[in-house]
Tab-separated table of C-alpha atoms and ligand atoms in Angstrom:
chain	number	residue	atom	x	y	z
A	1	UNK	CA	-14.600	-40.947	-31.408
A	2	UNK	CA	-17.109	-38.789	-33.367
A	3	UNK	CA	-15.465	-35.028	-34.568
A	4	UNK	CA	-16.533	-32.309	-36.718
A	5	UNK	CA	-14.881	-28.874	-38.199
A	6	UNK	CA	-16.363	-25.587	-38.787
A	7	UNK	CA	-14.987	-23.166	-40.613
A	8	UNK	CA	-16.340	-19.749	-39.666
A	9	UNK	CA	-15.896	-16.806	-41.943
A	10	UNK	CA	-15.176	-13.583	-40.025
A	11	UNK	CA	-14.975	-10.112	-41.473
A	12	UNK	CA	-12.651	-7.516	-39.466
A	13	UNK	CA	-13.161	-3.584	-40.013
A	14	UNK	CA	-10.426	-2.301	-37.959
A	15	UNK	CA	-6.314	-2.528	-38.769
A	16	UNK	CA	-6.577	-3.746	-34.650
A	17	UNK	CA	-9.721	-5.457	-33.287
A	18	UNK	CA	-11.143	-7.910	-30.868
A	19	UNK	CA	-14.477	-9.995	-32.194
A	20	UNK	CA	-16.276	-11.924	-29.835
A	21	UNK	CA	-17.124	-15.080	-31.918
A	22	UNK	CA	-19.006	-17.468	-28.584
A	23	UNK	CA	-22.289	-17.433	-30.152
A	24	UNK	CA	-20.916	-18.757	-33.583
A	25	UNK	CA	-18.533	-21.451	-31.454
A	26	UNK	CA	-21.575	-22.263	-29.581
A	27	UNK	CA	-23.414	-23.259	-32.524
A	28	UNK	CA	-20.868	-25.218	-33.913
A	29	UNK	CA	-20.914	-27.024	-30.922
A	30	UNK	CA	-24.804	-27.290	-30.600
A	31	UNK	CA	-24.713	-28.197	-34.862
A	32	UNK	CA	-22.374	-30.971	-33.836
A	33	UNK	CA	-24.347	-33.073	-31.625
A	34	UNK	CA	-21.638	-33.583	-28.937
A	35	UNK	CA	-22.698	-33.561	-25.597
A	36	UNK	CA	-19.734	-34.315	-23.577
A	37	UNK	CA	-15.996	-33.569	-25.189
A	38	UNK	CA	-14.204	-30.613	-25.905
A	39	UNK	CA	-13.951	-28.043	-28.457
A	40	UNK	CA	-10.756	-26.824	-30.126
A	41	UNK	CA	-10.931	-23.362	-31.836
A	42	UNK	CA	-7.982	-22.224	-34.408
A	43	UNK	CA	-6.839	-19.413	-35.779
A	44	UNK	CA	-4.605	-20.314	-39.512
A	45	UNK	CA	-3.698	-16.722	-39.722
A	46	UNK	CA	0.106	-15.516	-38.893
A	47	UNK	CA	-1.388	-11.830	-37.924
A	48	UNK	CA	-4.487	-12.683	-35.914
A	49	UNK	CA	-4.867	-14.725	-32.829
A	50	UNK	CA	-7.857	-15.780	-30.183
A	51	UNK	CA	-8.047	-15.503	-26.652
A	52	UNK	CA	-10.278	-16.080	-23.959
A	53	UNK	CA	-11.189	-13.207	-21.459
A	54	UNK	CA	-14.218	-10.990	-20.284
A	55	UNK	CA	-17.113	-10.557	-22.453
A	56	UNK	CA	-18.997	-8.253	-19.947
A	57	UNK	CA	-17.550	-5.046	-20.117
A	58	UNK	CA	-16.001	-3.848	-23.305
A	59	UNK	CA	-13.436	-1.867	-22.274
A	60	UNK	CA	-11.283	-4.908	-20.700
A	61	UNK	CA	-10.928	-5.795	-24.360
A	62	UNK	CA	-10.285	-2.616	-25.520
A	63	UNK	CA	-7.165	-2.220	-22.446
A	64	UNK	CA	-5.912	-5.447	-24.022
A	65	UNK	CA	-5.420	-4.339	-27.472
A	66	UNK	CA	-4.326	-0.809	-26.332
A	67	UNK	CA	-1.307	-2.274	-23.931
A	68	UNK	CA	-0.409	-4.945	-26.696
A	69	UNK	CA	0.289	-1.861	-28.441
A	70	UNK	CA	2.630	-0.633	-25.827
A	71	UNK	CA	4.481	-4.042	-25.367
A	72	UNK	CA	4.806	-4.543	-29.590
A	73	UNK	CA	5.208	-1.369	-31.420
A	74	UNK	CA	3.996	-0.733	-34.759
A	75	UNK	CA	7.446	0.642	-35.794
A	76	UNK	CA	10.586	-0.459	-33.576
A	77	UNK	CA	13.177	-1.231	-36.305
A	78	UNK	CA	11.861	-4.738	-37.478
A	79	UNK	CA	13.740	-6.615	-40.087
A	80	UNK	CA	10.762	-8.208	-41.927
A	81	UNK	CA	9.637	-6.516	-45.030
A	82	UNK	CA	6.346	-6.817	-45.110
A	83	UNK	CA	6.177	-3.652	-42.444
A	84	UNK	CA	3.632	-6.203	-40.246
A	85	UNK	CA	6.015	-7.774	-37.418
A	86	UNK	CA	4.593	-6.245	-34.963
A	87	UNK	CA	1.401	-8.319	-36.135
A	88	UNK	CA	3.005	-11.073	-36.191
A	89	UNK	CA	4.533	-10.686	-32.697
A	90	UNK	CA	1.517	-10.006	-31.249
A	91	UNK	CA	0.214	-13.205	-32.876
A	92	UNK	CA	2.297	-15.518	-31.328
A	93	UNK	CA	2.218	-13.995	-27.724
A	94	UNK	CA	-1.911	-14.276	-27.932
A	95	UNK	CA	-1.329	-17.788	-29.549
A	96	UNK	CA	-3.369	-19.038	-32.296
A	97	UNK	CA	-6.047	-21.767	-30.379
A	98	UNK	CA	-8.189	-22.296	-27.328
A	99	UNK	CA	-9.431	-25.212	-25.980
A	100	UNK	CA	-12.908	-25.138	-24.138
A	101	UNK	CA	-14.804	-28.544	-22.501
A	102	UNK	CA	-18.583	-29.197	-23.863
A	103	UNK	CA	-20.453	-29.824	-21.447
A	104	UNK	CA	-24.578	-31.028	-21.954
A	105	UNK	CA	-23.778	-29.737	-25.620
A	106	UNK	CA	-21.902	-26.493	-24.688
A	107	UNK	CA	-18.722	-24.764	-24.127
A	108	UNK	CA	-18.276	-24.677	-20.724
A	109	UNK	CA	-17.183	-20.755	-20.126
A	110	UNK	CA	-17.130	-19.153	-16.783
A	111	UNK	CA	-19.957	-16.744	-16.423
A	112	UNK	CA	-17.368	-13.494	-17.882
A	113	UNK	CA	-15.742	-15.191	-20.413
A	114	UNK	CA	-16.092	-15.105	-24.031
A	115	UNK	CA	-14.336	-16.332	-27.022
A	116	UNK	CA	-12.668	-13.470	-28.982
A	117	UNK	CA	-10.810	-13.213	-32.632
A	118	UNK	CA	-8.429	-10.838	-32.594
A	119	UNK	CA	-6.996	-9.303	-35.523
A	120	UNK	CA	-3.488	-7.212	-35.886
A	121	UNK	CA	-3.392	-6.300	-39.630
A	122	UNK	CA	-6.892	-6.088	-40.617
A	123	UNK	CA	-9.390	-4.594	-42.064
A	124	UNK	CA	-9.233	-8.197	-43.936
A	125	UNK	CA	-11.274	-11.805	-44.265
A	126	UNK	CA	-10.555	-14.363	-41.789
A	127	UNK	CA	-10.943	-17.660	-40.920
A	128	UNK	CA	-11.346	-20.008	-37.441
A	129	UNK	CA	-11.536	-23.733	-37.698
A	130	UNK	CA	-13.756	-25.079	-34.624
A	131	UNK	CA	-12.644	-28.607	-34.056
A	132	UNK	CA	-15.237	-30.776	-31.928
A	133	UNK	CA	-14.404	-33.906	-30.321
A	134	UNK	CA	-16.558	-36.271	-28.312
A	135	UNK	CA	-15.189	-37.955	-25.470
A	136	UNK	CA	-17.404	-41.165	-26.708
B	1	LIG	ZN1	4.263	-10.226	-42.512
């Protein structure tokens, strides 16, 4: 079983914030020389998160980070000091990988999806780890 890691780098310029990071998965993949396997994408961050949804009209991302406001307050009496749980909350309902099967060399997405990075306590530097595996 062949795998490789990439780490991409990934700068965030908004305290909340979806980035669409398929192209830089895709190369990984592509860089990789898998054909046929899958492709695990993490997020080692307690405050950020990925998820996969619609890449085709920005405003579906843009309802998802306003209503995860609504669900997880910034303020609601938290008992962490830090003054970030509601990042942290919001990190583990997203959920901190995806899993995507390569297919002829890449990710198989449905035609709408993408791959997005989302950040809840930015503007900071981040990291994803894309884990390849082939199925040989
Ligand atoms: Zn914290």
């Amino acid at each position: 079983m062949k795998t490789k890691t990439t780490r991409l780098e990934i700068e965030t310029t908004e305290h909340t914030q979806m980035v669409e990071i398929t192209e830089q998965v895709r190369r990984a993949v592509a860089k990789s020389g898998v054909r046929d396997g899958v492709c695990l994408v993490f997020v080692p961050h307690t405050t950020a998160a990925v998820t996969i949804n619609e890449n085709a009209d920005p405003d579906v991302v843009r309802d998802i980070t306003m209503e995860l406001g609504k669900i997880v307050p910034w303020e609601d009496g938290y008992r962490h000091r830090e003054g970030n749980a509601a990042a942290h909350l919001k990190c583990s309902l997203v959920g901190a990988s995806e899993t995507v099967i390569i297919e002829n060399g890449a990710p198989l997405l449905g035609t709408w999806q993408g791959i997005w990075f989302c950040e809840f306590d930015g503007p900071r530097r981040r990291k994803a780890l894309v884990k390849v595996i082939s199925e040989d």
